[in-house]
């Protein structure tokens, strides 16, 4: 079965950086689009960034463009999210997602990680 396990969340101050990792198993990783989503308290889950199986240019939400970088290492079945210049409004539970695709916006795929908390203090 497909499993996604992320790590790297935590508590940081505004302006600092964190890197999230998500290791996938049970799928042919290099063939899958991978993405990160997040959900803040009281809000809906929202798209953050996606990296394509084809190697095309990654896609970012406007709120994180220029601060976050998504990447993947197919050799170790891992997708990363480097988050720089973190802001209080980035506080959320972050989820890794496999199998999404692009329509008018990025649509999530079937598989989700459990989620990791990122808290940014002022």
C-alpha atoms as an extended CHARMM CRD file, in Angstrom:
* protein
*
       122  EXT
         1         1  UNK       CA              0.0000000000        0.0000000000        0.0000000000  PROA      1               0.0000000000
         2         2  UNK       CA              1.0490000000        3.5840000000       -0.5420000000  PROA      2               0.0000000000
         3         3  UNK       CA              2.5440000000        5.3330000000        2.4680000000  PROA      3               0.0000000000
         4         4  UNK       CA              3.7300000000        8.9120000000        2.7990000000  PROA      4               0.0000000000
         5         5  UNK       CA              5.6690000000        9.8530000000        5.9110000000  PROA      5               0.0000000000
         6         6  UNK       CA              6.7900000000       13.4010000000        6.4540000000  PROA      6               0.0000000000
         7         7  UNK       CA              9.2070000000       14.9300000000        8.9150000000  PROA      7               0.0000000000
         8         8  UNK       CA             10.8260000000       18.2430000000        9.7000000000  PROA      8               0.0000000000
         9         9  UNK       CA              8.0690000000       20.3040000000       11.2490000000  PROA      9               0.0000000000
        10        10  UNK       CA              8.5580000000       22.3340000000       14.3930000000  PROA      10              0.0000000000
        11        11  UNK       CA              8.4880000000       25.7070000000       16.0980000000  PROA      11              0.0000000000
        12        12  UNK       CA             10.5120000000       28.5740000000       14.6630000000  PROA      12              0.0000000000
        13        13  UNK       CA             10.5550000000       32.3460000000       14.8290000000  PROA      13              0.0000000000
        14        14  UNK       CA              9.4720000000       34.5840000000       11.9920000000  PROA      14              0.0000000000
        15        15  UNK       CA             12.1980000000       34.9550000000        9.3870000000  PROA      15              0.0000000000
        16        16  UNK       CA             13.7310000000       31.5560000000       10.0720000000  PROA      16              0.0000000000
        17        17  UNK       CA             13.7560000000       28.4650000000        7.8610000000  PROA      17              0.0000000000
        18        18  UNK       CA             12.5880000000       24.8540000000        7.9810000000  PROA      18              0.0000000000
        19        19  UNK       CA             12.8370000000       21.9530000000        5.5750000000  PROA      19              0.0000000000
        20        20  UNK       CA             10.1210000000       19.3380000000        5.3620000000  PROA      20              0.0000000000
        21        21  UNK       CA             10.7520000000       15.8830000000        3.9290000000  PROA      21              0.0000000000
        22        22  UNK       CA              8.2640000000       13.2790000000        2.7640000000  PROA      22              0.0000000000
        23        23  UNK       CA              9.3170000000        9.7080000000        2.0260000000  PROA      23              0.0000000000
        24        24  UNK       CA              7.0150000000        7.6800000000       -0.2060000000  PROA      24              0.0000000000
        25        25  UNK       CA              6.6840000000        3.9180000000       -0.4480000000  PROA      25              0.0000000000
        26        26  UNK       CA              4.3840000000        1.5470000000       -2.3020000000  PROA      26              0.0000000000
        27        27  UNK       CA              4.4050000000        3.5100000000       -5.5420000000  PROA      27              0.0000000000
        28        28  UNK       CA              6.6790000000        4.0730000000       -8.5340000000  PROA      28              0.0000000000
        29        29  UNK       CA              7.7680000000        7.4100000000       -7.1820000000  PROA      29              0.0000000000
        30        30  UNK       CA              9.3330000000        8.9640000000      -10.2650000000  PROA      30              0.0000000000
        31        31  UNK       CA              6.0550000000        8.5800000000      -12.1590000000  PROA      31              0.0000000000
        32        32  UNK       CA              3.9750000000       10.5250000000       -9.6420000000  PROA      32              0.0000000000
        33        33  UNK       CA              3.3520000000       14.2410000000       -9.2670000000  PROA      33              0.0000000000
        34        34  UNK       CA              4.0230000000       15.2340000000       -5.6690000000  PROA      34              0.0000000000
        35        35  UNK       CA              2.7660000000       18.2150000000       -3.7340000000  PROA      35              0.0000000000
        36        36  UNK       CA              2.5360000000       19.9120000000       -0.3760000000  PROA      36              0.0000000000
        37        37  UNK       CA             -0.6660000000       21.2700000000        1.1150000000  PROA      37              0.0000000000
        38        38  UNK       CA             -1.3260000000       22.9560000000        4.4360000000  PROA      38              0.0000000000
        39        39  UNK       CA             -4.2240000000       23.5490000000        6.7710000000  PROA      39              0.0000000000
        40        40  UNK       CA             -4.3410000000       26.3250000000        9.3250000000  PROA      40              0.0000000000
        41        41  UNK       CA             -6.7360000000       26.2310000000       12.3040000000  PROA      41              0.0000000000
        42        42  UNK       CA            -10.2700000000       27.0210000000       11.2230000000  PROA      42              0.0000000000
        43        43  UNK       CA             -9.3690000000       27.0950000000        7.5320000000  PROA      43              0.0000000000
        44        44  UNK       CA             -9.6400000000       24.7230000000        4.6100000000  PROA      44              0.0000000000
        45        45  UNK       CA             -6.6750000000       22.7430000000        3.3670000000  PROA      45              0.0000000000
        46        46  UNK       CA             -4.8310000000       24.7090000000        0.7060000000  PROA      46              0.0000000000
        47        47  UNK       CA             -2.2860000000       24.0070000000       -2.0060000000  PROA      47              0.0000000000
        48        48  UNK       CA              1.2980000000       25.0810000000       -1.3260000000  PROA      48              0.0000000000
        49        49  UNK       CA              3.5610000000       23.6570000000       -4.0400000000  PROA      49              0.0000000000
        50        50  UNK       CA              3.8200000000       20.8570000000       -6.5920000000  PROA      50              0.0000000000
        51        51  UNK       CA              6.6710000000       19.1370000000       -8.3840000000  PROA      51              0.0000000000
        52        52  UNK       CA              6.0260000000       17.1810000000      -11.5320000000  PROA      52              0.0000000000
        53        53  UNK       CA              6.9720000000       13.6780000000      -12.5660000000  PROA      53              0.0000000000
        54        54  UNK       CA              7.9780000000       15.1640000000      -15.9160000000  PROA      54              0.0000000000
        55        55  UNK       CA             10.4950000000       17.5510000000      -14.3980000000  PROA      55              0.0000000000
        56        56  UNK       CA              8.5900000000       20.6340000000      -15.5450000000  PROA      56              0.0000000000
        57        57  UNK       CA              8.8440000000       23.8640000000      -13.5960000000  PROA      57              0.0000000000
        58        58  UNK       CA              7.2930000000       23.4790000000      -10.1190000000  PROA      58              0.0000000000
        59        59  UNK       CA              4.1080000000       25.2980000000       -9.2660000000  PROA      59              0.0000000000
        60        60  UNK       CA              3.6170000000       27.4520000000       -6.1590000000  PROA      60              0.0000000000
        61        61  UNK       CA              0.8020000000       29.1740000000       -4.3800000000  PROA      61              0.0000000000
        62        62  UNK       CA              1.0940000000       32.9520000000       -4.5780000000  PROA      62              0.0000000000
        63        63  UNK       CA              1.4660000000       33.1500000000       -0.7880000000  PROA      63              0.0000000000
        64        64  UNK       CA              4.7310000000       31.1740000000       -0.8110000000  PROA      64              0.0000000000
        65        65  UNK       CA              6.2240000000       32.0510000000       -4.2130000000  PROA      65              0.0000000000
        66        66  UNK       CA              9.8150000000       33.2010000000       -3.7910000000  PROA      66              0.0000000000
        67        67  UNK       CA             10.1040000000       31.9110000000       -0.2120000000  PROA      67              0.0000000000
        68        68  UNK       CA              9.4260000000       28.1780000000       -0.5260000000  PROA      68              0.0000000000
        69        69  UNK       CA             11.1450000000       25.6830000000       -2.8130000000  PROA      69              0.0000000000
        70        70  UNK       CA              9.8190000000       22.2200000000       -3.6100000000  PROA      70              0.0000000000
        71        71  UNK       CA             12.1640000000       19.5430000000       -4.9120000000  PROA      71              0.0000000000
        72        72  UNK       CA             12.3440000000       15.7880000000       -5.2630000000  PROA      72              0.0000000000
        73        73  UNK       CA             14.9850000000       13.0920000000       -5.1620000000  PROA      73              0.0000000000
        74        74  UNK       CA             13.7240000000       10.0940000000       -7.1010000000  PROA      74              0.0000000000
        75        75  UNK       CA             16.6700000000        7.9830000000       -5.9340000000  PROA      75              0.0000000000
        76        76  UNK       CA             15.3460000000        8.0090000000       -2.3690000000  PROA      76              0.0000000000
        77        77  UNK       CA             11.6140000000        8.4590000000       -3.0740000000  PROA      77              0.0000000000
        78        78  UNK       CA             11.5460000000       11.7760000000       -1.2530000000  PROA      78              0.0000000000
        79        79  UNK       CA              9.9830000000       15.1670000000       -1.8350000000  PROA      79              0.0000000000
        80        80  UNK       CA             11.1830000000       18.2260000000        0.0530000000  PROA      80              0.0000000000
        81        81  UNK       CA              9.8090000000       21.6250000000        0.9370000000  PROA      81              0.0000000000
        82        82  UNK       CA             12.4150000000       24.2290000000        1.8430000000  PROA      82              0.0000000000
        83        83  UNK       CA             10.6720000000       27.0720000000        3.6270000000  PROA      83              0.0000000000
        84        84  UNK       CA             12.5810000000       30.3170000000        4.0490000000  PROA      84              0.0000000000
        85        85  UNK       CA             11.5920000000       33.6380000000        5.5760000000  PROA      85              0.0000000000
        86        86  UNK       CA              8.7550000000       31.9930000000        7.4470000000  PROA      86              0.0000000000
        87        87  UNK       CA              5.8620000000       34.1730000000        8.5620000000  PROA      87              0.0000000000
        88        88  UNK       CA              3.3090000000       33.7870000000       11.3260000000  PROA      88              0.0000000000
        89        89  UNK       CA              0.6650000000       33.1660000000        8.6660000000  PROA      89              0.0000000000
        90        90  UNK       CA              2.5870000000       30.0810000000        7.4870000000  PROA      90              0.0000000000
        91        91  UNK       CA              1.5890000000       28.3480000000       10.7270000000  PROA      91              0.0000000000
        92        92  UNK       CA             -0.3380000000       25.2160000000        9.7620000000  PROA      92              0.0000000000
        93        93  UNK       CA             -0.2710000000       21.4570000000        9.5500000000  PROA      93              0.0000000000
        94        94  UNK       CA              1.5970000000       20.5480000000        6.3720000000  PROA      94              0.0000000000
        95        95  UNK       CA              0.6880000000       17.4890000000        4.3290000000  PROA      95              0.0000000000
        96        96  UNK       CA              2.4740000000       15.6480000000        1.5680000000  PROA      96              0.0000000000
        97        97  UNK       CA              0.2660000000       14.4800000000       -1.3160000000  PROA      97              0.0000000000
        98        98  UNK       CA              0.7940000000       12.0810000000       -4.2150000000  PROA      98              0.0000000000
        99        99  UNK       CA             -0.9560000000       11.8130000000       -7.5440000000  PROA      99              0.0000000000
       100       100  UNK       CA             -2.3580000000       15.2910000000       -8.0620000000  PROA      100             0.0000000000
       101       101  UNK       CA             -2.8350000000       17.0640000000      -11.3750000000  PROA      101             0.0000000000
       102       102  UNK       CA             -3.4630000000       20.4790000000      -12.8260000000  PROA      102             0.0000000000
       103       103  UNK       CA             -6.8140000000       21.7210000000      -14.0510000000  PROA      103             0.0000000000
       104       104  UNK       CA             -7.8140000000       25.3170000000      -13.4180000000  PROA      104             0.0000000000
       105       105  UNK       CA             -5.9140000000       24.8600000000      -10.1760000000  PROA      105             0.0000000000
       106       106  UNK       CA             -3.8810000000       22.0400000000       -8.6940000000  PROA      106             0.0000000000
       107       107  UNK       CA             -6.1150000000       19.1270000000       -7.7230000000  PROA      107             0.0000000000
       108       108  UNK       CA             -4.9050000000       16.8560000000       -4.9360000000  PROA      108             0.0000000000
       109       109  UNK       CA             -4.2580000000       13.1660000000       -5.4930000000  PROA      109             0.0000000000
       110       110  UNK       CA             -5.4690000000       10.1700000000       -3.5390000000  PROA      110             0.0000000000
       111       111  UNK       CA             -2.6500000000        9.7300000000       -1.0760000000  PROA      111             0.0000000000
       112       112  UNK       CA             -1.8590000000       11.8610000000        1.9580000000  PROA      112             0.0000000000
       113       113  UNK       CA              0.6960000000       11.8770000000        4.7210000000  PROA      113             0.0000000000
       114       114  UNK       CA             -0.4920000000       12.1910000000        8.3320000000  PROA      114             0.0000000000
       115       115  UNK       CA              0.6470000000       15.8230000000        8.5670000000  PROA      115             0.0000000000
       116       116  UNK       CA              3.3370000000       17.7050000000       10.4500000000  PROA      116             0.0000000000
       117       117  UNK       CA              2.8790000000       20.8690000000       12.4800000000  PROA      117             0.0000000000
       118       118  UNK       CA              4.7640000000       24.0120000000       11.5500000000  PROA      118             0.0000000000
       119       119  UNK       CA              4.4330000000       26.8710000000       14.0140000000  PROA      119             0.0000000000
       120       120  UNK       CA              5.9410000000       30.2890000000       13.3760000000  PROA      120             0.0000000000
       121       121  UNK       CA              6.0880000000       32.7190000000       16.2700000000  PROA      121             0.0000000000
       122       122  UNK       CA              6.4810000000       36.4780000000       16.0070000000  PROA      122             0.0000000000
